[in-house]
Short mmCIF file of N, CA, C and O and ligand atoms in Angstrom, two decimals:
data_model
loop_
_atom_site.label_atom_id
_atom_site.label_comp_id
_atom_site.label_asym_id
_atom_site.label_seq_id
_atom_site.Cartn_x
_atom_site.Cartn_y
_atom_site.Cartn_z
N UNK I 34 50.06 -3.03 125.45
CA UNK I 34 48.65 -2.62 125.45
C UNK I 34 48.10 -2.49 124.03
O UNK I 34 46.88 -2.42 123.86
N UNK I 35 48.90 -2.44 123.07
CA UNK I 35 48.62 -1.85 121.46
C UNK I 35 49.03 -3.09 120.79
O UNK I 35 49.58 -2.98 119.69
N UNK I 36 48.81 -4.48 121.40
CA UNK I 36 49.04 -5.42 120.61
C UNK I 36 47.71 -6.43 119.54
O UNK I 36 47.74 -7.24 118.61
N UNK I 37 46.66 -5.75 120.39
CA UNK I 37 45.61 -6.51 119.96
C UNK I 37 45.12 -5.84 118.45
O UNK I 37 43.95 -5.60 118.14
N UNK I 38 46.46 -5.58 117.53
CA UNK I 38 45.68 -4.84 116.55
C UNK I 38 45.07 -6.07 115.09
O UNK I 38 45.51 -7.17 114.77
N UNK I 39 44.07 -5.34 114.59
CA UNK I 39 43.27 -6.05 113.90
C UNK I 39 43.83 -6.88 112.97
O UNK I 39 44.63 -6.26 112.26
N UNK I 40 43.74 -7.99 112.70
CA UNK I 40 44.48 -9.13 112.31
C UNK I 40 43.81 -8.72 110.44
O UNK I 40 44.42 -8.77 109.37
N UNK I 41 42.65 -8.42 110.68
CA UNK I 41 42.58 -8.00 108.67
C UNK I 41 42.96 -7.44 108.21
O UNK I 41 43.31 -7.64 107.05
N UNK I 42 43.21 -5.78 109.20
CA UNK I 42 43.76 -4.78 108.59
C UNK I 42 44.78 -4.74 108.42
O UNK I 42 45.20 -4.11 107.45
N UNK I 43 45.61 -5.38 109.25
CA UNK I 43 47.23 -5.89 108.80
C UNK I 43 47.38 -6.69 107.83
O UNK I 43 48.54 -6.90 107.47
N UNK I 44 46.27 -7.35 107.14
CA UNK I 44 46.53 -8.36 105.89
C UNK I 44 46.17 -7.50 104.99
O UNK I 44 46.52 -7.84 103.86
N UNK I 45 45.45 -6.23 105.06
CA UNK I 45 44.87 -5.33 104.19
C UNK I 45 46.69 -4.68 103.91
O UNK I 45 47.30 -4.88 102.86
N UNK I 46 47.08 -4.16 104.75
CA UNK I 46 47.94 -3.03 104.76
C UNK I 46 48.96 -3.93 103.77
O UNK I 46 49.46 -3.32 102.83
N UNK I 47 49.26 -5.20 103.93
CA UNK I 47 50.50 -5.59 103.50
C UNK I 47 49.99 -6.46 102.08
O UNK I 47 50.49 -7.44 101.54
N UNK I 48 49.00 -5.78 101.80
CA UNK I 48 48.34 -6.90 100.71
C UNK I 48 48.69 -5.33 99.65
O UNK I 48 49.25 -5.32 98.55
N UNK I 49 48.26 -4.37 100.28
CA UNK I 49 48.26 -3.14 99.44
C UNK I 49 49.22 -2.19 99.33
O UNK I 49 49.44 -1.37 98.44
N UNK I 50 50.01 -2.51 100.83
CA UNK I 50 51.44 -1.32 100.12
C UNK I 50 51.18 -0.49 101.06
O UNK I 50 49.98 -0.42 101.33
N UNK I 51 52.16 0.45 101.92
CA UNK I 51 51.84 1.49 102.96
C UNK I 51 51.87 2.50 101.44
O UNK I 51 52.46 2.30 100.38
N UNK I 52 51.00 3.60 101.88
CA UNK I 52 50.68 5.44 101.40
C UNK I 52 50.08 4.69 99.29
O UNK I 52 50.24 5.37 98.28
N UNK I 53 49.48 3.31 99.30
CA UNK I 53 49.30 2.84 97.59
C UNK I 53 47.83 2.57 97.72
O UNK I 53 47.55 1.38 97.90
N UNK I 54 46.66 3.57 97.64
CA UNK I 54 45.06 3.14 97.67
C UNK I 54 45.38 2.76 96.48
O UNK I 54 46.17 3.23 95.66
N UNK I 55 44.47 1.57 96.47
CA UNK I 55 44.50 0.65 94.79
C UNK I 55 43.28 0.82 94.79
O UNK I 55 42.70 0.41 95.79
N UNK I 56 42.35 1.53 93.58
CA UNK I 56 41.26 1.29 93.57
C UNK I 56 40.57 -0.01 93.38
O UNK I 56 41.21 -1.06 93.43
N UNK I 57 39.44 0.02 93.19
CA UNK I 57 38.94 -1.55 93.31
C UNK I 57 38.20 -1.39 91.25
O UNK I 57 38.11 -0.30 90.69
N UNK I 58 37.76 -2.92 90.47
CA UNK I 58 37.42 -2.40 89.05
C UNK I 58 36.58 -1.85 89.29
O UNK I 58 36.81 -0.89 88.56
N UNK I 59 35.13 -1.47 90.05
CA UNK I 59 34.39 -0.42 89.78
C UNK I 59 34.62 0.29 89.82
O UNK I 59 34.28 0.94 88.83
N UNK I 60 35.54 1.19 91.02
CA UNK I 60 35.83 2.14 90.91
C UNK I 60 36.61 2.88 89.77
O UNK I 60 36.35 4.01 89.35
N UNK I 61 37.70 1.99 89.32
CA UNK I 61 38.66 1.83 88.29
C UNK I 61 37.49 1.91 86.73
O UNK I 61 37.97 2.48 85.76
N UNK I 62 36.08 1.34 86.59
CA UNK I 62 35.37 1.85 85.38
C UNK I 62 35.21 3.32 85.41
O UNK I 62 35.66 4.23 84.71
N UNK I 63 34.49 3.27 86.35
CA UNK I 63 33.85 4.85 86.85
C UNK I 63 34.69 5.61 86.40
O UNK I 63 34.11 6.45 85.71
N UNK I 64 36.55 5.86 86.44
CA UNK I 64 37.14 6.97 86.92
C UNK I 64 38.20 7.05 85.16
O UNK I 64 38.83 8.03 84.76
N UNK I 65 38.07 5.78 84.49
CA UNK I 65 39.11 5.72 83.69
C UNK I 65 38.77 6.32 82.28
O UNK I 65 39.59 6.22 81.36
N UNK I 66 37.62 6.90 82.13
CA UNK I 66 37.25 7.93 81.25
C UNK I 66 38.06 9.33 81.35
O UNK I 66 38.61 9.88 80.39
N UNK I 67 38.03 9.84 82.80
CA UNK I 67 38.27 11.24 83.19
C UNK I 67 39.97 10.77 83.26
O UNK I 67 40.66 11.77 83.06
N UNK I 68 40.68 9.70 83.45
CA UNK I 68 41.94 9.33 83.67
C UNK I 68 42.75 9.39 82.33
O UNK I 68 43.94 9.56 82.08
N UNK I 69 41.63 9.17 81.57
CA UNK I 69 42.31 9.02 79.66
C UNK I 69 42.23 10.41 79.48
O UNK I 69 43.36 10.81 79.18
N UNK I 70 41.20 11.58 79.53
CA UNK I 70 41.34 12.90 79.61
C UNK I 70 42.30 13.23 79.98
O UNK I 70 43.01 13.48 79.01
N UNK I 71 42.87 13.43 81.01
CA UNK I 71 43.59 13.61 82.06
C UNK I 71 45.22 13.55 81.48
O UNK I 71 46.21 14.28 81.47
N UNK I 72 44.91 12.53 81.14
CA UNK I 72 45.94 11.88 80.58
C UNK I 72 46.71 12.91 79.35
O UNK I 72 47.67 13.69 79.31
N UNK I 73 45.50 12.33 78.26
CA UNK I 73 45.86 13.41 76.74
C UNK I 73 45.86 15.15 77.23
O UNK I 73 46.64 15.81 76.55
N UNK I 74 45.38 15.66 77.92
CA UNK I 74 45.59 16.75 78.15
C UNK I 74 47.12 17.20 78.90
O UNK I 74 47.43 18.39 78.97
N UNK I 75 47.79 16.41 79.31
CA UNK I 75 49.17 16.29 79.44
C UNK I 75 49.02 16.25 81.00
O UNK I 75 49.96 16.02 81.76
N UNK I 76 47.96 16.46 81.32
CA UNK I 76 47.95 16.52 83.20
C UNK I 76 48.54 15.29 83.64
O UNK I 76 49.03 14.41 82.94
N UNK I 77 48.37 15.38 85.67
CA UNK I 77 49.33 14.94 86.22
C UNK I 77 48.00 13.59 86.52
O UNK I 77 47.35 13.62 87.57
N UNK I 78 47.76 12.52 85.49
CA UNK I 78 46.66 11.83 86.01
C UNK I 78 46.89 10.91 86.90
O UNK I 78 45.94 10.14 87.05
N UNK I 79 48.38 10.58 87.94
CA UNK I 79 48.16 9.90 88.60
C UNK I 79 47.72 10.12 90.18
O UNK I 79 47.12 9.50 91.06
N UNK I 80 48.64 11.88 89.93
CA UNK I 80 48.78 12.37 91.12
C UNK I 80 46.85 12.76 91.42
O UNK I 80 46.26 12.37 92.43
N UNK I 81 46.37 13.35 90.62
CA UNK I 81 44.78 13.88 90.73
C UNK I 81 43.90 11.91 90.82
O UNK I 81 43.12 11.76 91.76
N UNK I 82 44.03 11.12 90.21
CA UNK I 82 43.27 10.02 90.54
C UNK I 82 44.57 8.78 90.96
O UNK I 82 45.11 8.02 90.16
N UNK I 83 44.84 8.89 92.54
CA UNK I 83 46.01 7.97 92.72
C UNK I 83 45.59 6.75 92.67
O UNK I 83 44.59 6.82 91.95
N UNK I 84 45.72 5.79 92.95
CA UNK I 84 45.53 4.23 92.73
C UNK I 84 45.15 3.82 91.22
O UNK I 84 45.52 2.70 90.87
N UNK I 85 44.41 4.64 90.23
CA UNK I 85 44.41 3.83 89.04
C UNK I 85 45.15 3.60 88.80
O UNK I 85 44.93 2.57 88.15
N UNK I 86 46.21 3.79 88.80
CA UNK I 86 47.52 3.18 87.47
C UNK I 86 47.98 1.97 88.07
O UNK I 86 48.33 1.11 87.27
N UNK I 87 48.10 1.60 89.76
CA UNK I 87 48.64 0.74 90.11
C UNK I 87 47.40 -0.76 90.42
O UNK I 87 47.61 -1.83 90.99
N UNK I 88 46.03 -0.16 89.70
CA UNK I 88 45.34 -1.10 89.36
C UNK I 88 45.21 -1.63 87.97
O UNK I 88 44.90 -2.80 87.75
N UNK I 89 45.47 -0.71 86.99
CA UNK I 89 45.89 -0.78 85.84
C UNK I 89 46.89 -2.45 85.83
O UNK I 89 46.81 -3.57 85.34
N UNK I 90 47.90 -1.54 86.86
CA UNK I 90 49.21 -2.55 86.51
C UNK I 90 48.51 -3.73 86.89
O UNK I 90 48.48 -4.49 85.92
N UNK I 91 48.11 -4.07 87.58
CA UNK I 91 47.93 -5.27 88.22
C UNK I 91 46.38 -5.75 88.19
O UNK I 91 45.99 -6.41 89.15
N UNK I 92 45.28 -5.37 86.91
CA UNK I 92 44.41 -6.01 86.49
C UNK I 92 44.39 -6.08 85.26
O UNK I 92 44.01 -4.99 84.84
N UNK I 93 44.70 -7.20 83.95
CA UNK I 93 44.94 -7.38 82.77
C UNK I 93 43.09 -6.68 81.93
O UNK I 93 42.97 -6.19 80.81
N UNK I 94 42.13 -6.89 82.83
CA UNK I 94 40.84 -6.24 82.12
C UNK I 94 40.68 -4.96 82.40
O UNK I 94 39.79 -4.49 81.69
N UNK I 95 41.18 -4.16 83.15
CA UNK I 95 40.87 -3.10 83.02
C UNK I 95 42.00 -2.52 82.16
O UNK I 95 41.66 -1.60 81.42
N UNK I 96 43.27 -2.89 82.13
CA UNK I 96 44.72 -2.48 82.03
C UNK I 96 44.08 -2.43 80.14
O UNK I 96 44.75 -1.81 79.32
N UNK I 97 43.16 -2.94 79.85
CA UNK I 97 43.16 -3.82 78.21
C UNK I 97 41.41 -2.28 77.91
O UNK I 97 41.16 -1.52 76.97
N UNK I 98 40.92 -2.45 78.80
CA UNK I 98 39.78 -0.92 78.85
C UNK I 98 40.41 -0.21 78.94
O UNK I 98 40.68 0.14 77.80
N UNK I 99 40.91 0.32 79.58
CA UNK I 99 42.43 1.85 79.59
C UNK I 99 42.55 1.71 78.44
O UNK I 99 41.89 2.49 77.75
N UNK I 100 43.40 0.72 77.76
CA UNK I 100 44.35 1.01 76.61
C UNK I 100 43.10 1.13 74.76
O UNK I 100 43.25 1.70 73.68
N UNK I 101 42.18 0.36 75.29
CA UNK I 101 41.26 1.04 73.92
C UNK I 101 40.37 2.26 74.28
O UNK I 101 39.85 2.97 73.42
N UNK I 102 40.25 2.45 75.63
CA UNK I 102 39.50 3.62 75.50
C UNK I 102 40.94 5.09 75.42
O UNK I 102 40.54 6.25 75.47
N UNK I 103 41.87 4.92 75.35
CA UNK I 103 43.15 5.69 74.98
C UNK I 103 43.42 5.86 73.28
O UNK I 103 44.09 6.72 72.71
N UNK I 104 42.82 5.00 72.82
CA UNK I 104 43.25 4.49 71.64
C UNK I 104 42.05 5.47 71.26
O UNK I 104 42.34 6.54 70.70
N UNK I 105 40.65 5.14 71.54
CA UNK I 105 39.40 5.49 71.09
C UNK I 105 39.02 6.95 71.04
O UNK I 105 38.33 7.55 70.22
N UNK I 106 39.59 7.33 72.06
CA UNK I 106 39.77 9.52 72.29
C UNK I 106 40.82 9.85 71.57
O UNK I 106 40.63 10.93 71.02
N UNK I 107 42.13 9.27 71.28
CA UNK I 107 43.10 9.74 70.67
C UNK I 107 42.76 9.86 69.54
O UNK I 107 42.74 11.02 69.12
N UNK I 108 42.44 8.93 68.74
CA UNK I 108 41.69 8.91 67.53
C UNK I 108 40.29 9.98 66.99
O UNK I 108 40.06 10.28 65.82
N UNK I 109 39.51 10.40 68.13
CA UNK I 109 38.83 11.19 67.93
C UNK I 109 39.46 12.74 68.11
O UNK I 109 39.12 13.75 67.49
N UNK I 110 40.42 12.62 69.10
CA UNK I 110 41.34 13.99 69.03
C UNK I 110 41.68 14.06 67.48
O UNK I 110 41.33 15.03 66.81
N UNK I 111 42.26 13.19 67.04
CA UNK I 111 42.91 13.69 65.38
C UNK I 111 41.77 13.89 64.45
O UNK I 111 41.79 14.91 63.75
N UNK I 112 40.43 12.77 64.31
CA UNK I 112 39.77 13.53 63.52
C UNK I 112 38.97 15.07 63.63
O UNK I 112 38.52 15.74 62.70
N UNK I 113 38.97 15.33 64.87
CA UNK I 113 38.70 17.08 65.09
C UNK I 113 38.95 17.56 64.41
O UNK I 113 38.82 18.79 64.43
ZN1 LIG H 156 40.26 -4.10 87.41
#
């Protein structure tokens, strides 16, 4: 009786990983300011914003925005 299940969402599920929300890049702009905070403040930034990092991994333009906007606060941390 439970066979007719949705043929996308099963390409969704196995495209993304069971219990792995990957954000999408907008979402991934929006969030990777508060994620670099997050970050330098020693917090737990994957557990509080889950899926960035594993969009990180697996988008070379945002993965390359992460790493100068990391670069860009760190740098302003030291001249404080
Ligand atoms: Zn991206």
């Amino acid at each position: 009786m439970s066979d007719d299940r949705p043929l996308l969402e099963e390409m969704l599920r196995r495209l993304l990983g069971p219990g792995r929300p990957e954000v999408g890049c907008d979402e991934c702009f929006d969030q990777v300011d508060r994620y670099v905070e997050l970050e330098l403040a020693g917090a737990d930034a994957d557990r509080l914003l889950p899926g960035l990092r594993p969009h990180l991994e697996g988008c070379p333009a945002c993965r390359e925005e992460h790493e100068s906007l990391l670069a860009l606060v760190a740098a302003e941390r030291l001249a404080e």
